[in-house]
Amino acid sequence: MKIKTRFAPSPTGYLHIGSARTALYSWLFARHHGGEFILRIEDTDLERSTPQAINAIIDSLNWLKINWDQGPYFQTKRFAYYNYMINHLLNNGHAYKCYCSKNRLENIRNQQMINGEKPRYDGFCRNNYQKNIFDDLPYVVRFRNPKEGSVIFKDLIRGIIQYSNKELDDLIIRRTDGTPTYNFCVVVDDFDMKITHVIRGEDHINNTPRQINILKALGAPLPEYAHVSMIMGNDGKKLSKRHGAVGIMQYRDEGFIPEAVLNYLVRLGWSYGNQEIFSLDNMKKLFSIEAVSKSASTFDNKKLLWYNQFYIKNLSPDNIAQHLFWHLNNNCTNIVSGPPLKELVQLFSKRCKTIKEMANYCYNFYQDVCQLDPEAAKIYLTKDATKLLQRVRDKLSIINNWTKESVHNAIVQTANELEVKIEKVSMPLRVAVTGVSYSPDIDLTIKTIGKLRSIKRIDIALKLTYGDD
Ligand code: GLU
């Protein structure tokens, strides 16, 4: 049997961490088994679905490198097919027209509430359908749910789940305006798209028995189900923006890299021994749905940052450079006028938790002059330092072979000639050339910034004098 899974988001907002994890598990399951993965956009809620949300879903999956083999399918483009299937159920008696007025439904509902019963349709039209009398009136179509027995299914994560049919009323599958309803579209699509494994959030468990009954009525094979648990914030409440969780694209904007987000997500509810680090290939190889935890997971921003830092340090500089490029470019930085990005990655990868942080260090390398931090300038660009700066500037300016070593020699020689410690030279130099009092290795930094720019910046700093000494 060819394994086929799907990710079926409703495009009503950004793609959040929980949905991205569901997509990842569903995708990994398909990839692990050499199967197929489908993207289906469940956009039947016309009021809440937006094109921006559709784009956010597609962009996020692309960014995470979760690729699909078919789709994206859009449910709004498939109404004719759903209606065809509804008519089929009407014809074979698995569905019926319901003419109950809103008023009547409200009355039964109120009465049920007063009696302390669960509100449900009382089945009036199921039993009293009189074609000739009602045919001109508006109607909905309801699924004729079995009255007896129960629906039992084995959830691959949670084990056996059972619902008595008595708990399920007759679901509306077509509204009076002729549009099919959510649960019906899901079922028809899972059937039509030959989905073998439905992997989705646990908020859909309650839909499953109804969906199974409809599948049976359609004569469809039943897929396997796996309901993935919720993700909570550290206060035990459902994860939301309050906990610092944002849409996937915002993680990109904040300087996270997909490898880190994927590794974090896969571990958030799935484990393989004590292993923490999983490459994509590794995940595909090792993932199994049975090892997904059925308890809720807790979102932890610090852990995500830890993964990000790990991958920034350990992925190839070429890979990190691509992300760095995105950030610099997004901030209108022309990287042609400066060092190759790979060199900057090598310079900063050990000290940055995010690419955004790295980019902040890097802008400086693509501008002629740098902004001086007033505090650092006040401390280090003193009158005293002028002499040191001037001397090191002269030495730097006559270097022919601009390397880390030649820059280093210029600094050491200056310190020796003027009989001061190296820091006395390197700190004012650092502030003059980088604008700030912290930077990686100053020799390498100056080498990377380049000769012309470095000299230009020292000249600007030399014109400033601070302090009284
Ligand atoms: N469209 C549903 C959602 O976004 C998912 C439905 C399903 O996976 O069956 O929550």
Tab-separated table of C-alpha atoms and ligand atoms in Angstrom:
chain	number	residue	atom	x	y	z
A	1	MET	CA	0.000	0.000	0.000
A	2	LYS	CA	1.302	3.432	-0.925
A	3	ILE	CA	1.306	5.684	2.149
A	4	LYS	CA	-0.370	9.012	1.524
A	5	THR	CA	-0.686	11.770	4.086
A	6	ARG	CA	-1.849	15.337	3.915
A	7	PHE	CA	-1.593	18.668	5.615
A	8	ALA	CA	-4.938	20.414	5.511
A	9	PRO	CA	-4.718	23.860	7.073
A	10	SER	CA	-7.587	26.326	7.227
A	11	PRO	CA	-6.129	29.613	5.984
A	12	THR	CA	-7.464	31.874	8.680
A	13	GLY	CA	-4.212	33.271	10.094
A	14	TYR	CA	-0.461	32.807	10.041
A	15	LEU	CA	0.963	29.286	10.205
A	16	HIS	CA	1.737	28.810	13.857
A	17	ILE	CA	4.121	26.466	15.624
A	18	GLY	CA	1.455	23.834	16.365
A	19	SER	CA	0.273	23.543	12.771
A	20	ALA	CA	3.825	23.538	11.484
A	21	ARG	CA	4.611	20.616	13.774
A	22	THR	CA	1.524	18.732	12.535
A	23	ALA	CA	2.650	19.368	8.967
A	24	LEU	CA	6.133	18.174	9.823
A	25	TYR	CA	4.953	14.926	11.418
A	26	SER	CA	2.604	14.199	8.553
A	27	TRP	CA	5.338	14.936	6.027
A	28	LEU	CA	7.972	12.909	7.890
A	29	PHE	CA	5.623	9.974	8.117
A	30	ALA	CA	5.089	10.022	4.349
A	31	ARG	CA	8.776	10.515	3.599
A	32	HIS	CA	9.836	7.808	6.049
A	33	HIS	CA	7.623	5.316	4.244
A	34	GLY	CA	8.481	6.508	0.765
A	35	GLY	CA	4.912	7.726	0.399
A	36	GLU	CA	3.262	10.903	-0.830
A	37	PHE	CA	2.378	14.115	0.933
A	38	ILE	CA	-0.467	16.387	-0.141
A	39	LEU	CA	-1.173	20.019	0.648
A	40	ARG	CA	-4.868	20.819	0.860
A	41	ILE	CA	-6.104	24.271	1.738
A	42	GLU	CA	-9.393	24.021	3.619
A	43	ASP	CA	-10.778	27.389	2.671
A	44	THR	CA	-14.497	26.692	2.897
A	45	ASP	CA	-14.946	29.261	5.653
A	46	LEU	CA	-15.224	32.097	3.194
A	47	GLU	CA	-15.413	34.804	5.823
A	48	ARG	CA	-12.293	33.831	7.712
A	49	SER	CA	-10.067	32.547	4.897
A	50	THR	CA	-7.704	35.099	3.380
A	51	PRO	CA	-5.217	35.078	0.496
A	52	GLN	CA	-2.563	36.399	2.908
A	53	ALA	CA	-3.027	33.371	5.125
A	54	ILE	CA	-2.762	31.060	2.103
A	55	ASN	CA	0.501	32.751	1.136
A	56	ALA	CA	1.785	32.536	4.699
A	57	ILE	CA	1.126	28.778	4.752
A	58	ILE	CA	2.856	28.181	1.438
A	59	ASP	CA	5.789	30.487	2.256
A	60	SER	CA	6.244	28.868	5.663
A	61	LEU	CA	6.249	25.330	4.295
A	62	ASN	CA	8.676	26.345	1.575
A	63	TRP	CA	10.932	28.020	4.096
A	64	LEU	CA	10.874	24.922	6.284
A	65	LYS	CA	11.566	22.817	3.171
A	66	ILE	CA	8.454	20.734	3.768
A	67	ASN	CA	7.653	19.902	0.173
A	68	TRP	CA	4.450	18.389	-1.165
A	69	ASP	CA	3.856	16.001	-4.030
A	70	GLN	CA	0.341	17.124	-4.898
A	71	GLY	CA	-1.584	20.323	-4.464
A	72	PRO	CA	-2.157	22.777	-3.140
A	73	TYR	CA	-5.769	21.739	-3.586
A	74	PHE	CA	-8.373	24.314	-2.633
A	75	GLN	CA	-11.658	23.093	-1.252
A	76	THR	CA	-13.522	26.111	-2.612
A	77	LYS	CA	-12.686	24.840	-6.107
A	78	ARG	CA	-14.250	21.470	-5.398
A	79	PHE	CA	-17.811	22.399	-4.406
A	80	ALA	CA	-19.335	20.717	-7.453
A	81	TYR	CA	-17.704	17.456	-6.473
A	82	TYR	CA	-18.857	17.670	-2.846
A	83	ASN	CA	-22.389	18.357	-4.017
A	84	TYR	CA	-22.236	15.423	-6.368
A	85	MET	CA	-21.314	13.231	-3.388
A	86	ILE	CA	-24.072	14.751	-1.246
A	87	ASN	CA	-26.613	13.973	-3.952
A	88	HIS	CA	-25.295	10.444	-4.036
A	89	LEU	CA	-25.922	10.106	-0.279
A	90	LEU	CA	-29.388	11.635	-0.675
A	91	ASN	CA	-30.201	9.103	-3.346
A	92	ASN	CA	-29.104	6.109	-1.352
A	93	GLY	CA	-30.758	7.292	1.852
A	94	HIS	CA	-27.610	8.055	3.857
A	95	ALA	CA	-28.581	11.702	3.890
A	96	TYR	CA	-31.884	13.539	4.043
A	97	LYS	CA	-33.285	16.992	3.545
A	98	CYS	CA	-34.127	18.874	6.693
A	99	TYR	CA	-36.662	21.693	6.526
A	100	CYS	CA	-36.645	22.609	10.209
A	101	SER	CA	-36.769	26.354	10.675
A	102	LYS	CA	-34.184	28.229	12.696
A	103	ASN	CA	-36.947	28.967	15.127
A	104	ARG	CA	-37.764	25.337	15.680
A	105	LEU	CA	-34.107	24.397	16.095
A	106	GLU	CA	-33.628	27.174	18.611
A	107	ASN	CA	-36.631	26.036	20.596
A	108	ILE	CA	-35.426	22.447	20.843
A	109	ARG	CA	-32.007	23.685	21.788
A	110	ASN	CA	-33.360	25.880	24.565
A	111	GLN	CA	-35.521	23.064	25.855
A	112	GLN	CA	-32.560	20.679	25.877
A	113	MET	CA	-30.476	23.197	27.788
A	114	ILE	CA	-33.233	23.613	30.351
A	115	ASN	CA	-33.371	19.823	30.734
A	116	GLY	CA	-29.605	19.745	31.195
A	117	GLU	CA	-29.169	17.743	27.979
A	118	LYS	CA	-26.469	18.145	25.371
A	119	PRO	CA	-27.909	20.258	22.515
A	120	ARG	CA	-28.447	18.109	19.427
A	121	TYR	CA	-30.776	17.815	16.487
A	122	ASP	CA	-33.829	15.755	17.428
A	123	GLY	CA	-34.114	13.983	14.081
A	124	PHE	CA	-37.530	15.423	13.181
A	125	CYS	CA	-36.979	15.432	9.404
A	126	ARG	CA	-35.153	12.129	9.512
A	127	ASN	CA	-38.490	10.563	10.311
A	128	ASN	CA	-41.035	12.989	8.869
A	129	TYR	CA	-39.797	13.762	5.428
A	130	GLN	CA	-42.796	14.526	3.228
A	131	LYS	CA	-41.444	15.377	-0.171
A	132	ASN	CA	-44.520	16.930	-1.753
A	133	ILE	CA	-45.398	19.251	1.047
A	134	PHE	CA	-41.964	20.721	1.631
A	135	ASP	CA	-40.143	20.686	-1.655
A	136	ASP	CA	-40.308	24.422	-2.331
A	137	LEU	CA	-38.963	25.413	1.053
A	138	PRO	CA	-35.299	25.989	1.847
A	139	TYR	CA	-33.607	22.989	3.374
A	140	VAL	CA	-30.276	21.740	4.616
A	141	VAL	CA	-28.983	18.235	3.987
A	142	ARG	CA	-28.164	16.138	7.013
A	143	PHE	CA	-26.148	12.987	7.214
A	144	ARG	CA	-28.173	10.072	8.552
A	145	ASN	CA	-25.878	8.995	11.335
A	146	PRO	CA	-26.390	5.414	12.530
A	147	LYS	CA	-28.447	5.346	15.732
A	148	GLU	CA	-27.071	2.149	17.151
A	149	GLY	CA	-23.626	0.810	17.880
A	150	SER	CA	-20.444	2.729	18.240
A	151	VAL	CA	-17.483	3.960	16.301
A	152	ILE	CA	-14.209	2.455	17.410
A	153	PHE	CA	-10.869	3.411	15.966
A	154	LYS	CA	-7.283	2.879	16.936
A	155	ASP	CA	-5.479	6.167	17.091
A	156	LEU	CA	-1.805	5.576	16.280
A	157	ILE	CA	-0.743	7.932	19.057
A	158	ARG	CA	-3.513	7.565	21.628
A	159	GLY	CA	-4.713	3.982	21.293
A	160	ILE	CA	-8.316	2.796	21.085
A	161	ILE	CA	-10.935	5.542	21.009
A	162	GLN	CA	-14.621	4.767	21.124
A	163	TYR	CA	-17.750	6.872	20.633
A	164	SER	CA	-21.292	5.679	20.942
A	165	ASN	CA	-23.430	6.620	17.958
A	166	LYS	CA	-26.029	7.814	20.422
A	167	GLU	CA	-23.751	10.763	21.173
A	168	LEU	CA	-23.695	11.867	17.560
A	169	ASP	CA	-26.582	13.711	15.951
A	170	ASP	CA	-27.283	14.117	12.261
A	171	LEU	CA	-24.684	16.488	10.978
A	172	ILE	CA	-25.573	19.157	8.419
A	173	ILE	CA	-23.511	18.424	5.329
A	174	ARG	CA	-25.032	21.040	3.020
A	175	ARG	CA	-26.299	24.439	4.090
A	176	THR	CA	-29.447	26.107	2.731
A	177	ASP	CA	-27.282	28.176	0.384
A	178	GLY	CA	-26.038	24.960	-1.231
A	179	THR	CA	-22.513	25.050	0.232
A	180	PRO	CA	-21.077	21.863	1.724
A	181	THR	CA	-19.880	21.920	5.323
A	182	TYR	CA	-16.432	21.421	6.736
A	183	ASN	CA	-16.566	17.837	8.009
A	184	PHE	CA	-18.072	16.590	4.799
A	185	CYS	CA	-15.433	18.204	2.598
A	186	VAL	CA	-12.659	16.699	4.719
A	187	VAL	CA	-14.134	13.236	4.337
A	188	VAL	CA	-14.742	13.472	0.612
A	189	ASP	CA	-11.225	14.759	0.072
A	190	ASP	CA	-9.547	12.160	2.245
A	191	PHE	CA	-11.439	9.527	0.263
A	192	ASP	CA	-10.896	11.055	-3.159
A	193	MET	CA	-7.221	11.811	-2.500
A	194	LYS	CA	-6.662	8.278	-1.214
A	195	ILE	CA	-5.267	9.426	2.122
A	196	THR	CA	-4.074	6.419	4.087
A	197	HIS	CA	-3.047	8.217	7.297
A	198	VAL	CA	-4.774	11.256	8.731
A	199	ILE	CA	-2.291	12.982	11.027
A	200	ARG	CA	-3.714	16.120	12.609
A	201	GLY	CA	-4.216	18.068	15.820
A	202	GLU	CA	-6.059	16.519	18.753
A	203	ASP	CA	-8.717	19.223	18.454
A	204	HIS	CA	-10.096	17.082	15.628
A	205	ILE	CA	-10.624	13.894	17.629
A	206	ASN	CA	-14.288	14.698	18.126
A	207	ASN	CA	-14.785	15.036	14.378
A	208	THR	CA	-13.343	11.609	13.713
A	209	PRO	CA	-16.349	9.375	14.576
A	210	ARG	CA	-18.643	11.459	12.380
A	211	GLN	CA	-16.098	11.396	9.591
A	212	ILE	CA	-15.728	7.635	9.893
A	213	ASN	CA	-19.505	7.177	9.658
A	214	ILE	CA	-19.647	9.327	6.530
A	215	LEU	CA	-16.721	7.447	4.994
A	216	LYS	CA	-18.525	4.178	5.621
A	217	ALA	CA	-21.684	5.542	4.016
A	218	LEU	CA	-19.652	6.533	0.978
A	219	GLY	CA	-18.217	3.024	0.807
A	220	ALA	CA	-14.724	4.433	1.353
A	221	PRO	CA	-11.797	2.604	2.922
A	222	LEU	CA	-10.994	3.987	6.382
A	223	PRO	CA	-7.675	5.737	6.846
A	224	GLU	CA	-5.616	5.341	9.986
A	225	TYR	CA	-5.763	8.268	12.378
A	226	ALA	CA	-3.142	9.914	14.558
A	227	HIS	CA	-4.056	12.922	16.656
A	228	VAL	CA	-1.116	14.985	17.774
A	229	SER	CA	-1.329	16.608	21.216
A	230	MET	CA	-1.500	20.300	21.895
A	231	ILE	CA	1.399	22.594	22.556
A	232	MET	CA	1.113	24.600	25.756
A	233	GLY	CA	2.795	27.695	27.046
A	234	ASN	CA	4.868	27.378	30.218
A	235	ASP	CA	1.823	28.452	32.245
A	236	GLY	CA	-0.053	25.330	31.121
A	237	LYS	CA	-2.387	27.306	28.869
A	238	LYS	CA	-2.814	26.771	25.151
A	239	LEU	CA	0.139	28.263	23.303
A	240	SER	CA	-0.432	31.743	21.954
A	241	LYS	CA	1.357	34.963	21.142
A	242	ARG	CA	1.429	35.733	24.847
A	243	HIS	CA	4.025	33.003	25.262
A	244	GLY	CA	6.247	34.501	22.619
A	245	ALA	CA	5.140	32.036	19.960
A	246	VAL	CA	4.703	33.653	16.593
A	247	GLY	CA	3.991	32.634	13.015
A	248	ILE	CA	6.668	30.654	11.211
A	249	MET	CA	7.613	33.528	8.914
A	250	GLN	CA	8.166	35.710	11.906
A	251	TYR	CA	10.730	33.217	13.140
A	252	ARG	CA	12.553	33.735	9.887
A	253	ASP	CA	12.334	37.505	10.360
A	254	GLU	CA	13.697	37.171	13.887
A	255	GLY	CA	16.739	35.330	12.578
A	256	PHE	CA	15.898	31.680	13.124
A	257	ILE	CA	16.999	29.148	10.579
A	258	PRO	CA	14.750	26.372	9.283
A	259	GLU	CA	17.024	23.545	10.416
A	260	ALA	CA	16.745	24.795	13.999
A	261	VAL	CA	12.987	25.284	13.876
A	262	LEU	CA	12.479	21.825	12.362
A	263	ASN	CA	14.742	20.164	14.902
A	264	TYR	CA	12.977	21.981	17.714
A	265	LEU	CA	9.552	21.032	16.352
A	266	VAL	CA	10.363	17.396	15.798
A	267	ARG	CA	11.609	17.054	19.366
A	268	LEU	CA	8.587	18.877	20.734
A	269	GLY	CA	6.524	15.740	21.155
A	270	TRP	CA	8.685	13.069	19.580
A	271	SER	CA	11.847	11.398	20.764
A	272	TYR	CA	14.397	8.903	19.655
A	273	GLY	CA	16.357	7.817	22.708
A	274	ASN	CA	18.261	10.771	24.090
A	275	GLN	CA	19.172	12.156	20.720
A	276	GLU	CA	18.635	15.910	20.462
A	277	ILE	CA	20.110	16.800	17.096
A	278	PHE	CA	18.370	15.605	13.952
A	279	SER	CA	19.200	16.586	10.418
A	280	LEU	CA	16.341	16.403	7.943
A	281	ASP	CA	17.628	13.130	6.546
A	282	ASN	CA	18.006	11.785	10.027
A	283	MET	CA	14.443	12.732	10.936
A	284	LYS	CA	13.073	11.079	7.817
A	285	LYS	CA	14.984	7.942	8.594
A	286	LEU	CA	14.085	7.688	12.264
A	287	PHE	CA	10.606	9.178	12.580
A	288	SER	CA	7.812	6.934	13.721
A	289	ILE	CA	4.323	8.052	14.618
A	290	GLU	CA	4.077	5.550	17.477
A	291	ALA	CA	6.910	7.363	19.273
A	292	VAL	CA	4.972	10.645	19.270
A	293	SER	CA	3.985	11.521	22.789
A	294	LYS	CA	0.320	11.653	23.709
A	295	SER	CA	0.874	14.186	26.456
A	296	ALA	CA	0.886	17.886	25.711
A	297	SER	CA	4.232	19.543	25.025
A	298	THR	CA	5.449	22.786	26.486
A	299	PHE	CA	6.837	25.445	24.235
A	300	ASP	CA	10.240	26.715	25.297
A	301	ASN	CA	11.707	29.707	23.522
A	302	LYS	CA	15.111	29.194	25.146
A	303	LYS	CA	15.403	25.693	23.765
A	304	LEU	CA	14.532	26.961	20.312
A	305	LEU	CA	17.259	29.589	20.627
A	306	TRP	CA	19.655	26.886	21.761
A	307	TYR	CA	18.972	24.919	18.583
A	308	ASN	CA	19.362	28.038	16.508
A	309	GLN	CA	22.733	28.795	18.012
A	310	PHE	CA	23.785	25.197	17.568
A	311	TYR	CA	22.938	25.221	13.874
A	312	ILE	CA	24.503	28.629	13.278
A	313	LYS	CA	27.722	27.224	14.705
A	314	ASN	CA	27.563	23.875	12.993
A	315	LEU	CA	25.998	24.266	9.574
A	316	SER	CA	28.279	25.095	6.677
A	317	PRO	CA	29.190	28.799	6.348
A	318	ASP	CA	27.701	28.708	2.846
A	319	ASN	CA	24.348	27.657	4.231
A	320	ILE	CA	24.373	30.301	6.978
A	321	ALA	CA	25.541	32.896	4.469
A	322	GLN	CA	22.344	32.399	2.484
A	323	HIS	CA	20.242	33.306	5.509
A	324	LEU	CA	22.515	36.200	6.321
A	325	PHE	CA	22.096	37.417	2.773
A	326	TRP	CA	18.333	37.370	3.184
A	327	HIS	CA	18.529	39.595	6.244
A	328	LEU	CA	21.042	42.037	4.796
A	329	ASN	CA	19.168	42.238	1.547
A	330	ASN	CA	15.918	42.740	3.387
A	331	ASN	CA	17.538	45.746	4.992
A	332	CYS	CA	18.637	47.105	1.639
A	333	THR	CA	22.316	46.363	2.232
A	334	ASN	CA	24.309	46.027	-0.935
A	335	ILE	CA	26.739	43.225	-0.243
A	336	VAL	CA	28.725	43.799	-3.400
A	337	SER	CA	30.580	46.614	-1.673
A	338	GLY	CA	32.124	44.516	1.064
A	339	PRO	CA	33.613	41.215	2.138
A	340	PRO	CA	32.195	37.846	1.032
A	341	LEU	CA	29.405	36.805	3.392
A	342	LYS	CA	31.146	33.563	4.193
A	343	GLU	CA	33.956	35.491	5.864
A	344	LEU	CA	31.473	37.284	8.061
A	345	VAL	CA	29.795	34.036	8.996
A	346	GLN	CA	33.157	32.697	10.067
A	347	LEU	CA	33.757	35.827	12.071
A	348	PHE	CA	30.436	35.854	13.903
A	349	SER	CA	28.996	32.363	13.979
A	350	LYS	CA	30.330	31.591	17.429
A	351	ARG	CA	28.820	34.605	19.075
A	352	CYS	CA	25.331	34.856	17.601
A	353	LYS	CA	22.118	33.182	18.642
A	354	THR	CA	20.204	34.439	15.631
A	355	ILE	CA	20.948	35.518	12.093
A	356	LYS	CA	19.309	38.841	12.839
A	357	GLU	CA	21.906	39.414	15.530
A	358	MET	CA	24.613	38.438	13.061
A	359	ALA	CA	23.209	40.789	10.449
A	360	ASN	CA	23.326	43.611	12.969
A	361	TYR	CA	27.069	43.099	13.300
A	362	CYS	CA	27.465	42.890	9.561
A	363	TYR	CA	25.841	46.075	8.267
A	364	ASN	CA	28.973	47.843	9.321
A	365	PHE	CA	31.055	45.895	6.829
A	366	TYR	CA	29.108	47.255	3.900
A	367	GLN	CA	29.141	50.921	4.764
A	368	ASP	CA	31.995	53.350	4.272
A	369	VAL	CA	31.697	54.903	7.661
A	370	CYS	CA	30.397	53.485	10.886
A	371	GLN	CA	28.243	54.939	13.584
A	372	LEU	CA	30.264	55.528	16.695
A	373	ASP	CA	28.779	54.440	19.969
A	374	PRO	CA	29.084	57.710	21.962
A	375	GLU	CA	29.869	55.881	25.210
A	376	ALA	CA	32.644	53.816	23.663
A	377	ALA	CA	34.011	56.854	21.839
A	378	LYS	CA	34.121	58.817	25.070
A	379	ILE	CA	36.065	56.112	26.845
A	380	TYR	CA	38.490	55.090	24.121
A	381	LEU	CA	38.847	57.932	21.639
A	382	THR	CA	40.631	60.189	24.093
A	383	LYS	CA	43.275	62.786	23.289
A	384	ASP	CA	45.831	60.331	24.579
A	385	ALA	CA	44.679	57.760	22.107
A	386	THR	CA	45.183	60.129	19.178
A	387	LYS	CA	48.884	59.502	19.034
A	388	LEU	CA	48.410	55.735	19.135
A	389	LEU	CA	45.731	55.811	16.517
A	390	GLN	CA	47.779	58.030	14.247
A	391	ARG	CA	50.772	55.698	14.533
A	392	VAL	CA	48.794	52.541	13.846
A	393	ARG	CA	46.989	54.262	10.982
A	394	ASP	CA	50.323	55.077	9.362
A	395	LYS	CA	51.436	51.497	9.702
A	396	LEU	CA	48.184	50.129	8.320
A	397	SER	CA	48.255	52.505	5.387
A	398	ILE	CA	51.560	51.183	4.097
A	399	ILE	CA	50.592	47.516	4.226
A	400	ASN	CA	50.712	46.011	0.769
A	401	ASN	CA	49.610	42.535	1.594
A	402	TRP	CA	46.396	43.133	3.614
A	403	THR	CA	46.061	40.045	5.804
A	404	LYS	CA	45.112	39.257	9.376
A	405	GLU	CA	48.822	38.821	10.138
A	406	SER	CA	49.955	42.103	8.605
A	407	VAL	CA	47.210	43.959	10.487
A	408	HIS	CA	48.245	42.192	13.649
A	409	ASN	CA	51.887	43.187	13.140
A	410	ALA	CA	50.953	46.826	12.665
A	411	ILE	CA	49.140	46.831	16.015
A	412	VAL	CA	51.938	45.031	17.876
A	413	GLN	CA	54.645	47.242	16.409
A	414	THR	CA	52.742	50.373	17.382
A	415	ALA	CA	52.375	49.117	20.947
A	416	ASN	CA	56.060	48.218	21.116
A	417	GLU	CA	57.283	51.489	19.676
A	418	LEU	CA	55.144	53.558	22.018
A	419	GLU	CA	55.809	51.216	24.926
A	420	VAL	CA	52.168	50.535	25.781
A	421	LYS	CA	50.126	47.397	26.184
A	422	ILE	CA	48.480	46.074	23.021
A	423	GLU	CA	45.003	46.912	24.384
A	424	LYS	CA	45.951	50.573	24.516
A	425	VAL	CA	46.227	50.433	20.744
A	426	SER	CA	43.618	47.848	19.900
A	427	MET	CA	40.736	49.329	21.863
A	428	PRO	CA	40.745	52.822	20.314
A	429	LEU	CA	41.365	51.158	16.981
A	430	ARG	CA	38.413	48.834	17.503
A	431	VAL	CA	36.102	51.704	18.375
A	432	ALA	CA	37.371	53.801	15.487
A	433	VAL	CA	36.901	51.055	12.932
A	434	THR	CA	33.824	49.226	14.219
A	435	GLY	CA	32.108	51.985	16.183
A	436	VAL	CA	31.757	49.789	19.242
A	437	SER	CA	33.998	48.414	21.975
A	438	TYR	CA	33.257	44.742	21.351
A	439	SER	CA	34.001	42.781	18.228
A	440	PRO	CA	35.559	39.468	17.402
A	441	ASP	CA	39.306	39.322	16.955
A	442	ILE	CA	40.313	42.861	15.935
A	443	ASP	CA	42.967	41.773	13.423
A	444	LEU	CA	40.488	39.652	11.533
A	445	THR	CA	37.753	42.261	11.829
A	446	ILE	CA	39.941	44.987	10.345
A	447	LYS	CA	41.219	42.653	7.683
A	448	THR	CA	37.615	41.825	6.744
A	449	ILE	CA	36.410	45.432	6.746
A	450	GLY	CA	39.189	46.186	4.276
A	451	LYS	CA	42.021	48.650	4.062
A	452	LEU	CA	40.364	51.683	2.502
A	453	ARG	CA	37.368	51.622	4.800
A	454	SER	CA	39.447	51.018	7.903
A	455	ILE	CA	41.775	53.931	7.167
A	456	LYS	CA	38.840	56.187	6.336
A	457	ARG	CA	37.198	55.384	9.654
A	458	ILE	CA	40.403	55.951	11.608
A	459	ASP	CA	40.739	59.334	9.928
A	460	ILE	CA	37.229	60.260	11.012
A	461	ALA	CA	37.958	59.119	14.577
A	462	LEU	CA	41.182	61.101	14.614
A	463	LYS	CA	39.228	64.270	14.056
A	464	LEU	CA	37.307	63.613	17.277
A	465	THR	CA	38.861	64.203	20.622
A	466	TYR	CA	37.209	63.377	23.872
A	467	GLY	CA	38.193	63.915	27.483
A	468	ASP	CA	40.726	66.271	28.968
A	469	ASP	CA	43.867	64.177	28.951
B	1	GLU	N1	-8.483	22.319	8.453
B	1	GLU	C1	-8.245	21.783	9.755
B	1	GLU	C2	-7.437	22.742	10.573
B	1	GLU	O1	-6.799	23.629	10.050
B	1	GLU	C3	-7.551	20.448	9.718
B	1	GLU	C4	-8.478	19.357	9.331
B	1	GLU	C5	-7.877	17.971	9.262
B	1	GLU	O2	-6.634	17.857	9.312
B	1	GLU	O3	-8.622	17.038	9.136
B	1	GLU	O4	-7.419	22.628	11.783
